[in-house]
Amino acid sequence: MSTLTNDLENDVRSRPARVSTASFPETNVEQTPDGAFRRQRNWFTARFGEGEGRVIPEAGRYLLLGNPGCGWNRRQLITLRLLGLTEVVPFVLLTGRDDQGWRIAPSGNDLAQRFGSNLLNDFYRRTDPDFRGRGTSPTVIDSVTGTVVTNNYHPLSLDWETAWAPFHRAGAPDLYPEALRAEIDLLNQQIFDDVNNGTYKVIFATNPEAARAAKTVFEARLADFDFRLASRRYLFGDQLTDSDIRLFVTLSSFERGYRPGIARIFGEENTARVQDFPSLWAYARDLFSQGLVDDRELYFLGLVPGPSGDYLEGSLLVGDAPLPTPEESLAAWREPHGRDALGGSPLYSGPGGGGSYELWHFAD
C-alpha cells in the first residue's frame, strides 16, 4: 500500500512558510564560544522497557511524530519498518517548522482536536511547563494523555530493537545483537558526532574555521568508512545492524539535502560527494535496494513526485540549489551495487573497535 496520498501532499502544502536559518536557535543559541554548532540536549529522555522509570510498550498507544525529511526521524521509520512495528507504533507527520516550532499535520490524526493545538512545542509545555528550547523530530507522544514520552532519538531505535521485541514480526532482523552492542554503541557515537551531526556542524557554524574543521572531519570519516566497507558488506561484516541505518540516513539525503549547503560555503569543487567514495557509494545503493527507503521517504528526499506530479520543494536547510534532476538521482541510486557476495569481519581498527581488543565502558 502506497503512503503517497493526496492527504499527505495536502499536509505538506499546509506547512508554515520557511524562515531564514539565521533565525534558528541552531545559529543563535546552540553555539560554543568559538562559533561551533553544539546541538541542544534532548528534554525528554524516558526509555521503553521493564523496570523502574521505564515505559511499558503498548501497541497503538504511543505515536511517533516526525518528518520523513529529518534523518533522526527517518532512522526510526526504517527501524520500525524492518521490525514490523509500523502498525504497532503509528506515525504522525510533522509538516514543517517556523519560529513557533514544528506543526502537526491536519490529517491522519486527531491530536489538535483532542488537545487543542497543532504545535509540537505546546505538547512539550503540556508535559513540562518548564520546557525550554525547541521540540524536535522525532518525538514520541502518549496518545492517551497527550504528553511527551521522549524526544531522545539517540537510544530510541535501540528501544524499538529490544524493549519492543514481543511485537516484532516473525523473522525480523536482530539489529542490535547482544554480542556487538558495546561496539555498536561506540560506533554510533562516532557516526553521530562526525557524520549525522557533522553536516549540521558545517552548515550551522558561525565561525568559518569551525565549519572548515567540521567539514574536514566529516570527509575523513567518509574515507574511513569507504575503506571499512571495501571488504565488508555492512559495518560489522555480514550482518545489518542499527549502525548501518544511522549511517545510511545521512548518505541517502546528502546529495539533495546537505551537500548544496556545504558547497555554498566552500564551493562545488571543494565539496566531496558520496560518489567520490566507491565502496561507500556501492554500500549505500545496496541498502537502498533492500528497501531502506519507502515511497514516502523517496518523496521527502525529492526523488519522486507526489500524486499531483509535483516534487517536494528544496531542503529546509539549503533552499534552492543546482542539483541533478530527480530522475537522474533516482537512476543513480538504482544502479547495480555488486556487493551481494561480500561478507567480512566485524573486527576493525577504527570506531566500534577502539583500535584494540579493549573497549571503553561508560557509566550508566
mmCIF file of C-alpha atoms in Angstrom:
data_model
loop_
_atom_site.group_PDB
_atom_site.id
_atom_site.type_symbol
_atom_site.label_atom_id
_atom_site.label_comp_id
_atom_site.label_asym_id
_atom_site.label_seq_id
_atom_site.Cartn_x
_atom_site.Cartn_y
_atom_site.Cartn_z
ATOM 1 C CA MET A 1 0.000 0.000 0.000
ATOM 2 C CA SER A 2 1.421 3.350 -1.030
ATOM 3 C CA THR A 3 1.968 6.014 1.593
ATOM 4 C CA LEU A 4 1.958 8.723 -1.099
ATOM 5 C CA THR A 5 -1.588 10.065 -0.817
ATOM 6 C CA ASN A 6 -3.384 13.274 -1.657
ATOM 7 C CA ASP A 7 -3.773 13.870 2.093
ATOM 8 C CA LEU A 8 -0.011 13.641 2.554
ATOM 9 C CA GLU A 9 0.627 16.098 -0.260
ATOM 10 C CA ASN A 10 -2.006 18.482 1.100
ATOM 11 C CA ASP A 11 -0.461 18.227 4.568
ATOM 12 C CA VAL A 12 2.929 19.146 3.143
ATOM 13 C CA ARG A 13 1.405 22.121 1.340
ATOM 14 C CA SER A 14 -0.037 23.307 4.662
ATOM 15 C CA ARG A 15 3.380 23.570 6.276
ATOM 16 C CA PRO A 16 4.437 27.003 7.517
ATOM 17 C CA ALA A 17 6.408 29.315 5.282
ATOM 18 C CA ARG A 18 10.154 28.935 5.550
ATOM 19 C CA VAL A 19 12.112 31.262 7.759
ATOM 20 C CA SER A 20 15.775 32.092 7.400
ATOM 21 C CA THR A 21 18.162 29.701 9.106
ATOM 22 C CA ALA A 22 19.789 32.830 10.540
ATOM 23 C CA SER A 23 16.829 32.997 12.932
ATOM 24 C CA PHE A 24 17.128 29.360 14.035
ATOM 25 C CA PRO A 25 18.215 28.558 17.610
ATOM 26 C CA GLU A 26 20.914 26.420 15.995
ATOM 27 C CA THR A 27 22.679 29.525 14.736
ATOM 28 C CA ASN A 28 21.954 31.692 17.764
ATOM 29 C CA VAL A 29 21.691 29.690 20.982
ATOM 30 C CA GLU A 30 23.270 26.341 20.111
ATOM 31 C CA GLN A 31 26.781 27.673 19.630
ATOM 32 C CA THR A 32 30.030 27.260 21.540
ATOM 33 C CA PRO A 33 32.078 30.385 22.399
ATOM 34 C CA ASP A 34 34.303 29.724 19.375
ATOM 35 C CA GLY A 35 31.380 29.674 16.926
ATOM 36 C CA ALA A 36 30.881 25.938 16.506
ATOM 37 C CA PHE A 37 27.444 24.319 16.443
ATOM 38 C CA ARG A 38 26.663 22.285 19.578
ATOM 39 C CA ARG A 39 23.238 20.649 19.427
ATOM 40 C CA GLN A 40 20.836 21.140 22.340
ATOM 41 C CA ARG A 41 20.204 18.361 24.816
ATOM 42 C CA ASN A 42 17.030 16.364 24.380
ATOM 43 C CA TRP A 43 14.498 17.436 27.008
ATOM 44 C CA PHE A 44 12.527 14.200 27.493
ATOM 45 C CA THR A 45 14.634 11.088 27.942
ATOM 46 C CA ALA A 46 12.350 8.269 29.156
ATOM 47 C CA ARG A 47 13.198 4.782 27.903
ATOM 48 C CA PHE A 48 10.873 1.934 26.977
ATOM 49 C CA GLY A 49 11.197 -1.366 28.792
ATOM 50 C CA GLU A 50 10.665 -3.133 32.097
ATOM 51 C CA GLY A 51 11.832 -1.802 35.450
ATOM 52 C CA GLU A 52 11.788 1.381 37.474
ATOM 53 C CA GLY A 53 11.356 4.533 35.449
ATOM 54 C CA ARG A 54 10.780 2.669 32.192
ATOM 55 C CA VAL A 55 7.705 2.984 29.992
ATOM 56 C CA ILE A 56 5.970 -0.315 29.243
ATOM 57 C CA PRO A 57 5.451 -0.833 25.494
ATOM 58 C CA GLU A 58 1.814 -0.977 24.474
ATOM 59 C CA ALA A 59 0.635 -1.471 20.908
ATOM 60 C CA GLY A 60 -1.179 1.529 19.440
ATOM 61 C CA ARG A 61 -0.787 3.791 22.461
ATOM 62 C CA TYR A 62 2.422 5.600 21.558
ATOM 63 C CA LEU A 63 2.705 7.760 18.457
ATOM 64 C CA LEU A 64 5.886 8.633 16.591
ATOM 65 C CA LEU A 65 5.715 12.265 15.466
ATOM 66 C CA GLY A 66 8.273 13.338 12.922
ATOM 67 C CA ASN A 67 9.145 14.482 9.434
ATOM 68 C CA PRO A 68 10.460 11.935 6.892
ATOM 69 C CA GLY A 69 12.921 14.518 5.637
ATOM 70 C CA CYS A 70 14.595 14.508 9.062
ATOM 71 C CA GLY A 71 17.345 11.931 9.441
ATOM 72 C CA TRP A 72 16.768 11.412 13.166
ATOM 73 C CA ASN A 73 13.144 10.536 12.377
ATOM 74 C CA ARG A 74 13.820 8.546 9.211
ATOM 75 C CA ARG A 75 16.084 6.306 11.275
ATOM 76 C CA GLN A 76 13.052 5.422 13.427
ATOM 77 C CA LEU A 77 10.811 4.842 10.413
ATOM 78 C CA ILE A 78 13.324 2.481 8.811
ATOM 79 C CA THR A 79 13.769 0.550 12.064
ATOM 80 C CA LEU A 80 10.028 0.244 12.663
ATOM 81 C CA ARG A 81 9.541 -0.951 9.099
ATOM 82 C CA LEU A 82 12.291 -3.579 9.263
ATOM 83 C CA LEU A 83 10.960 -4.901 12.568
ATOM 84 C CA GLY A 84 7.309 -4.946 11.538
ATOM 85 C CA LEU A 85 6.251 -2.269 14.036
ATOM 86 C CA THR A 86 4.620 0.283 11.732
ATOM 87 C CA GLU A 87 1.098 -0.668 12.848
ATOM 88 C CA VAL A 88 2.153 -1.076 16.467
ATOM 89 C CA VAL A 89 3.650 2.439 16.667
ATOM 90 C CA PRO A 90 1.572 4.716 14.392
ATOM 91 C CA PHE A 91 3.327 7.587 12.653
ATOM 92 C CA VAL A 92 2.060 11.192 12.671
ATOM 93 C CA LEU A 93 3.530 13.686 10.232
ATOM 94 C CA LEU A 94 5.144 16.935 11.316
ATOM 95 C CA THR A 95 4.694 19.151 8.278
ATOM 96 C CA GLY A 96 7.307 21.841 8.791
ATOM 97 C CA ARG A 97 8.901 24.250 11.193
ATOM 98 C CA ASP A 98 8.975 28.009 11.734
ATOM 99 C CA ASP A 99 9.717 30.295 14.692
ATOM 100 C CA GLN A 100 6.932 28.566 16.650
ATOM 101 C CA GLY A 101 8.395 25.137 16.044
ATOM 102 C CA TRP A 102 7.106 22.039 14.267
ATOM 103 C CA ARG A 103 3.442 21.764 13.183
ATOM 104 C CA ILE A 104 1.408 18.568 13.415
ATOM 105 C CA ALA A 105 -0.285 17.574 10.148
ATOM 106 C CA PRO A 106 -4.022 18.252 9.984
ATOM 107 C CA SER A 107 -4.958 14.825 8.555
ATOM 108 C CA GLY A 108 -4.430 11.295 9.765
ATOM 109 C CA ASN A 109 -4.644 12.145 13.478
ATOM 110 C CA ASP A 110 -6.905 13.886 15.980
ATOM 111 C CA LEU A 111 -4.252 15.374 18.258
ATOM 112 C CA ALA A 112 -5.131 19.014 17.604
ATOM 113 C CA GLN A 113 -8.842 18.375 18.158
ATOM 114 C CA ARG A 114 -8.301 16.415 21.362
ATOM 115 C CA PHE A 115 -5.569 18.511 22.932
ATOM 116 C CA GLY A 116 -6.188 21.951 21.491
ATOM 117 C CA SER A 117 -3.054 22.615 19.461
ATOM 118 C CA ASN A 118 -1.185 21.583 16.344
ATOM 119 C CA LEU A 119 2.122 22.939 17.697
ATOM 120 C CA LEU A 120 4.571 20.310 18.854
ATOM 121 C CA ASN A 121 6.045 22.732 21.403
ATOM 122 C CA ASP A 122 2.635 23.017 23.087
ATOM 123 C CA PHE A 123 2.724 19.272 23.803
ATOM 124 C CA TYR A 124 6.166 19.758 25.332
ATOM 125 C CA ARG A 125 4.865 22.560 27.568
ATOM 126 C CA ARG A 126 1.802 20.492 28.410
ATOM 127 C CA THR A 127 4.131 17.771 29.657
ATOM 128 C CA ASP A 128 6.597 20.083 31.421
ATOM 129 C CA PRO A 129 5.711 23.775 31.951
ATOM 130 C CA ASP A 130 9.401 24.446 32.483
ATOM 131 C CA PHE A 131 10.285 23.270 28.984
ATOM 132 C CA ARG A 132 12.829 25.463 27.219
ATOM 133 C CA GLY A 133 14.373 25.033 23.815
ATOM 134 C CA ARG A 134 12.831 23.548 20.691
ATOM 135 C CA GLY A 135 10.757 20.464 20.174
ATOM 136 C CA THR A 136 12.340 18.014 17.793
ATOM 137 C CA SER A 137 11.572 15.497 15.099
ATOM 138 C CA PRO A 138 11.108 12.746 16.178
ATOM 139 C CA THR A 139 9.024 12.911 19.340
ATOM 140 C CA VAL A 140 7.064 10.048 20.892
ATOM 141 C CA ILE A 141 3.717 11.039 22.424
ATOM 142 C CA ASP A 142 1.338 9.095 24.651
ATOM 143 C CA SER A 143 -1.901 9.266 22.673
ATOM 144 C CA VAL A 144 -3.991 8.746 25.832
ATOM 145 C CA THR A 145 -2.575 11.607 27.905
ATOM 146 C CA GLY A 146 -1.245 13.889 25.153
ATOM 147 C CA THR A 147 2.106 14.085 26.924
ATOM 148 C CA VAL A 148 5.597 13.574 25.558
ATOM 149 C CA VAL A 149 7.341 10.324 26.406
ATOM 150 C CA THR A 150 10.683 11.050 24.761
ATOM 151 C CA ASN A 151 12.404 13.119 22.118
ATOM 152 C CA ASN A 152 15.712 11.386 22.787
ATOM 153 C CA TYR A 153 16.337 9.990 19.320
ATOM 154 C CA HIS A 154 19.806 8.693 20.271
ATOM 155 C CA PRO A 155 18.632 5.476 22.023
ATOM 156 C CA LEU A 156 15.096 5.360 20.611
ATOM 157 C CA SER A 157 15.841 2.927 17.797
ATOM 158 C CA LEU A 158 17.624 0.699 20.312
ATOM 159 C CA ASP A 159 14.381 0.566 22.298
ATOM 160 C CA TRP A 160 12.403 -0.482 19.203
ATOM 161 C CA GLU A 161 15.010 -3.217 18.703
ATOM 162 C CA THR A 162 14.939 -4.542 22.280
ATOM 163 C CA ALA A 163 12.059 -3.439 24.542
ATOM 164 C CA TRP A 164 9.548 -3.804 21.698
ATOM 165 C CA ALA A 165 10.783 -7.291 20.709
ATOM 166 C CA PRO A 166 7.487 -9.004 21.729
ATOM 167 C CA PHE A 167 5.784 -7.069 18.931
ATOM 168 C CA HIS A 168 8.382 -7.780 16.216
ATOM 169 C CA ARG A 169 7.263 -9.575 13.081
ATOM 170 C CA ALA A 170 8.295 -13.184 12.627
ATOM 171 C CA GLY A 171 11.779 -13.321 11.165
ATOM 172 C CA ALA A 172 12.617 -9.703 11.992
ATOM 173 C CA PRO A 173 16.360 -8.967 11.863
ATOM 174 C CA ASP A 174 18.367 -8.597 15.054
ATOM 175 C CA LEU A 175 19.628 -5.053 14.526
ATOM 176 C CA TYR A 176 21.241 -4.796 17.947
ATOM 177 C CA PRO A 177 22.846 -8.212 18.565
ATOM 178 C CA GLU A 178 23.962 -8.622 22.147
ATOM 179 C CA ALA A 179 27.468 -9.750 21.221
ATOM 180 C CA LEU A 180 28.091 -6.500 19.295
ATOM 181 C CA ARG A 181 26.291 -3.964 21.475
ATOM 182 C CA ALA A 182 29.384 -2.414 23.021
ATOM 183 C CA GLU A 183 30.953 -1.963 19.584
ATOM 184 C CA ILE A 184 27.708 -0.675 18.073
ATOM 185 C CA ASP A 185 27.332 1.904 20.850
ATOM 186 C CA LEU A 186 30.841 3.231 20.253
ATOM 187 C CA LEU A 187 30.439 3.345 16.503
ATOM 188 C CA ASN A 188 27.026 5.028 16.789
ATOM 189 C CA GLN A 189 28.578 7.817 18.841
ATOM 190 C CA GLN A 190 31.187 8.351 16.126
ATOM 191 C CA ILE A 191 28.598 8.252 13.341
ATOM 192 C CA PHE A 192 26.504 10.841 15.160
ATOM 193 C CA ASP A 193 29.358 13.195 16.011
ATOM 194 C CA ASP A 194 31.189 13.110 12.689
ATOM 195 C CA VAL A 195 28.573 12.191 10.059
ATOM 196 C CA ASN A 196 24.927 12.641 11.108
ATOM 197 C CA ASN A 197 25.566 15.816 13.073
ATOM 198 C CA GLY A 198 28.712 16.562 11.073
ATOM 199 C CA THR A 199 26.724 18.095 8.230
ATOM 200 C CA TYR A 200 24.947 20.437 10.644
ATOM 201 C CA LYS A 201 28.252 21.360 12.278
ATOM 202 C CA VAL A 202 29.323 22.704 8.899
ATOM 203 C CA ILE A 203 26.086 24.424 7.906
ATOM 204 C CA PHE A 204 25.250 25.942 11.304
ATOM 205 C CA ALA A 205 28.741 27.043 12.319
ATOM 206 C CA THR A 206 29.029 30.807 12.800
ATOM 207 C CA ASN A 207 32.826 30.700 12.610
ATOM 208 C CA PRO A 208 34.288 29.799 9.175
ATOM 209 C CA GLU A 209 37.143 27.892 10.803
ATOM 210 C CA ALA A 210 34.689 25.812 12.846
ATOM 211 C CA ALA A 211 32.868 24.978 9.603
ATOM 212 C CA ARG A 212 36.152 24.043 7.918
ATOM 213 C CA ALA A 213 37.171 21.777 10.800
ATOM 214 C CA ALA A 214 33.775 20.029 10.781
ATOM 215 C CA LYS A 215 33.917 19.523 7.012
ATOM 216 C CA THR A 216 37.429 18.051 7.279
ATOM 217 C CA VAL A 217 36.310 15.572 9.947
ATOM 218 C CA PHE A 218 33.144 14.661 8.014
ATOM 219 C CA GLU A 219 35.007 13.882 4.816
ATOM 220 C CA ALA A 220 37.742 11.997 6.681
ATOM 221 C CA ARG A 221 35.089 9.818 8.310
ATOM 222 C CA LEU A 222 33.587 9.038 4.885
ATOM 223 C CA ALA A 223 37.053 7.962 3.720
ATOM 224 C CA ASP A 224 37.396 5.742 6.788
ATOM 225 C CA PHE A 225 34.034 4.075 6.124
ATOM 226 C CA ASP A 226 34.902 3.701 2.458
ATOM 227 C CA PHE A 227 37.932 1.615 3.423
ATOM 228 C CA ARG A 228 35.996 -0.320 6.064
ATOM 229 C CA LEU A 229 33.258 -1.223 3.571
ATOM 230 C CA ALA A 230 35.633 -2.281 0.793
ATOM 231 C CA SER A 231 35.888 -5.718 2.419
ATOM 232 C CA ARG A 232 32.637 -5.856 4.431
ATOM 233 C CA ARG A 233 29.074 -5.819 3.194
ATOM 234 C CA TYR A 234 27.929 -3.974 6.316
ATOM 235 C CA LEU A 235 29.756 -2.038 9.011
ATOM 236 C CA PHE A 236 30.016 -5.146 11.178
ATOM 237 C CA GLY A 237 30.612 -7.698 8.459
ATOM 238 C CA ASP A 238 27.755 -9.794 7.108
ATOM 239 C CA GLN A 239 25.026 -8.581 9.483
ATOM 240 C CA LEU A 240 22.896 -5.450 9.070
ATOM 241 C CA THR A 241 22.815 -3.528 12.352
ATOM 242 C CA ASP A 242 21.486 -0.342 13.899
ATOM 243 C CA SER A 243 24.739 1.378 12.910
ATOM 244 C CA ASP A 244 24.079 0.810 9.207
ATOM 245 C CA ILE A 245 20.713 2.533 9.459
ATOM 246 C CA ARG A 246 22.295 5.530 11.202
ATOM 247 C CA LEU A 247 24.949 5.914 8.527
ATOM 248 C CA PHE A 248 22.508 5.341 5.664
ATOM 249 C CA VAL A 249 20.129 8.173 6.591
ATOM 250 C CA THR A 250 22.865 10.755 6.033
ATOM 251 C CA LEU A 251 24.273 9.102 2.912
ATOM 252 C CA SER A 252 20.836 8.910 1.296
ATOM 253 C CA SER A 253 19.977 12.566 1.916
ATOM 254 C CA PHE A 254 23.423 14.087 1.432
ATOM 255 C CA GLU A 255 23.328 14.970 -2.263
ATOM 256 C CA ARG A 256 19.991 16.778 -2.237
ATOM 257 C CA GLY A 257 19.691 17.755 1.427
ATOM 258 C CA TYR A 258 23.090 18.740 2.835
ATOM 259 C CA ARG A 259 25.732 18.997 0.151
ATOM 260 C CA PRO A 260 24.284 22.108 -1.515
ATOM 261 C CA GLY A 261 24.510 23.998 1.781
ATOM 262 C CA ILE A 262 28.105 22.883 2.320
ATOM 263 C CA ALA A 263 29.021 23.703 -1.297
ATOM 264 C CA ARG A 264 27.523 27.150 -0.860
ATOM 265 C CA ILE A 265 30.143 27.781 1.837
ATOM 266 C CA PHE A 266 33.170 26.073 0.277
ATOM 267 C CA GLY A 267 32.370 25.836 -3.426
ATOM 268 C CA GLU A 268 31.293 22.919 -5.604
ATOM 269 C CA GLU A 269 34.834 21.872 -6.482
ATOM 270 C CA ASN A 270 35.865 21.761 -2.806
ATOM 271 C CA THR A 271 32.925 19.722 -1.526
ATOM 272 C CA ALA A 272 33.042 15.932 -1.651
ATOM 273 C CA ARG A 273 30.241 13.733 -2.930
ATOM 274 C CA VAL A 274 29.327 10.303 -1.609
ATOM 275 C CA GLN A 275 30.051 9.092 -5.154
ATOM 276 C CA ASP A 276 33.695 10.048 -4.594
ATOM 277 C CA PHE A 277 33.974 7.059 -2.226
ATOM 278 C CA PRO A 278 33.260 3.998 -4.406
ATOM 279 C CA SER A 279 32.797 1.364 -1.700
ATOM 280 C CA LEU A 280 30.689 3.680 0.449
ATOM 281 C CA TRP A 281 28.530 4.640 -2.542
ATOM 282 C CA ALA A 282 28.012 0.985 -3.528
ATOM 283 C CA TYR A 283 27.132 0.177 0.109
ATOM 284 C CA ALA A 284 24.555 2.977 0.155
ATOM 285 C CA ARG A 285 22.995 1.645 -3.074
ATOM 286 C CA ASP A 286 22.966 -1.862 -1.580
ATOM 287 C CA LEU A 287 20.932 -0.649 1.409
ATOM 288 C CA PHE A 288 18.707 1.415 -0.888
ATOM 289 C CA SER A 289 17.933 -1.706 -2.938
ATOM 290 C CA GLN A 290 16.902 -3.551 0.224
ATOM 291 C CA GLY A 291 14.038 -1.159 0.934
ATOM 292 C CA LEU A 292 15.645 1.187 3.456
ATOM 293 C CA VAL A 293 13.744 3.948 1.654
ATOM 294 C CA ASP A 294 9.994 3.658 1.059
ATOM 295 C CA ASP A 295 7.887 5.739 -1.324
ATOM 296 C CA ARG A 296 7.045 8.381 1.280
ATOM 297 C CA GLU A 297 10.724 8.841 2.091
ATOM 298 C CA LEU A 298 11.567 8.987 -1.625
ATOM 299 C CA TYR A 299 9.106 11.868 -1.849
ATOM 300 C CA PHE A 300 10.659 13.726 1.070
ATOM 301 C CA LEU A 301 14.121 13.120 -0.380
ATOM 302 C CA GLY A 302 12.949 14.854 -3.563
ATOM 303 C CA LEU A 303 13.378 11.751 -5.721
ATOM 304 C CA VAL A 304 9.749 11.042 -6.709
ATOM 305 C CA PRO A 305 6.724 13.314 -7.184
ATOM 306 C CA GLY A 306 3.545 13.288 -5.157
ATOM 307 C CA PRO A 307 0.168 12.193 -6.561
ATOM 308 C CA SER A 308 -0.218 15.570 -8.318
ATOM 309 C CA GLY A 309 3.066 15.092 -10.177
ATOM 310 C CA ASP A 310 4.757 17.852 -8.194
ATOM 311 C CA TYR A 311 8.057 17.328 -6.422
ATOM 312 C CA LEU A 312 8.630 18.486 -2.870
ATOM 313 C CA GLU A 313 10.388 21.827 -2.657
ATOM 314 C CA GLY A 314 14.049 22.060 -1.693
ATOM 315 C CA SER A 315 15.519 21.365 1.701
ATOM 316 C CA LEU A 316 14.626 23.443 4.743
ATOM 317 C CA LEU A 317 18.339 23.956 5.272
ATOM 318 C CA VAL A 318 19.610 24.953 1.866
ATOM 319 C CA GLY A 319 16.688 26.228 -0.205
ATOM 320 C CA ASP A 320 17.057 26.221 -3.970
ATOM 321 C CA ALA A 321 20.346 24.867 -5.301
ATOM 322 C CA PRO A 322 21.685 23.425 -8.571
ATOM 323 C CA LEU A 323 21.082 19.681 -8.393
ATOM 324 C CA PRO A 324 20.835 16.717 -10.730
ATOM 325 C CA THR A 325 17.276 16.123 -11.834
ATOM 326 C CA PRO A 326 15.280 13.790 -9.557
ATOM 327 C CA GLU A 327 15.188 11.255 -12.390
ATOM 328 C CA GLU A 328 18.983 11.322 -12.701
ATOM 329 C CA SER A 329 19.472 10.950 -8.960
ATOM 330 C CA LEU A 330 16.982 8.080 -8.667
ATOM 331 C CA ALA A 331 18.549 6.278 -11.631
ATOM 332 C CA ALA A 332 21.960 6.556 -9.966
ATOM 333 C CA TRP A 333 20.591 5.044 -6.754
ATOM 334 C CA ARG A 334 19.202 2.108 -8.725
ATOM 335 C CA GLU A 335 22.466 1.194 -10.426
ATOM 336 C CA PRO A 336 23.724 -2.320 -9.540
ATOM 337 C CA HIS A 337 25.833 -2.334 -6.381
ATOM 338 C CA GLY A 338 27.664 -5.647 -6.822
ATOM 339 C CA ARG A 339 28.013 -6.340 -3.118
ATOM 340 C CA ASP A 340 25.889 -9.481 -2.690
ATOM 341 C CA ALA A 341 28.891 -11.787 -2.286
ATOM 342 C CA LEU A 342 30.603 -9.675 0.384
ATOM 343 C CA GLY A 343 30.702 -10.886 3.977
ATOM 344 C CA GLY A 344 33.581 -9.657 6.034
ATOM 345 C CA SER A 345 34.646 -9.456 9.630
ATOM 346 C CA PRO A 346 33.145 -7.305 12.389
ATOM 347 C CA LEU A 347 36.691 -6.576 13.574
ATOM 348 C CA TYR A 348 38.039 -3.177 12.605
ATOM 349 C CA SER A 349 40.714 -0.820 13.883
ATOM 350 C CA GLY A 350 38.528 2.270 13.900
ATOM 351 C CA PRO A 351 35.414 3.386 15.818
ATOM 352 C CA GLY A 352 33.481 0.488 17.245
ATOM 353 C CA GLY A 353 36.714 -1.419 17.614
ATOM 354 C CA GLY A 354 38.554 1.152 19.696
ATOM 355 C CA GLY A 355 41.774 0.309 17.872
ATOM 356 C CA SER A 356 42.343 -2.559 20.298
ATOM 357 C CA TYR A 357 40.547 -5.516 21.821
ATOM 358 C CA GLU A 358 39.719 -3.494 24.929
ATOM 359 C CA LEU A 359 36.677 -1.248 24.639
ATOM 360 C CA TRP A 360 35.784 1.895 26.502
ATOM 361 C CA HIS A 361 32.998 1.488 29.052
ATOM 362 C CA PHE A 362 30.833 4.358 30.166
ATOM 363 C CA ALA A 363 28.954 4.887 33.395
ATOM 364 C CA ASP A 364 25.201 4.293 33.276
#
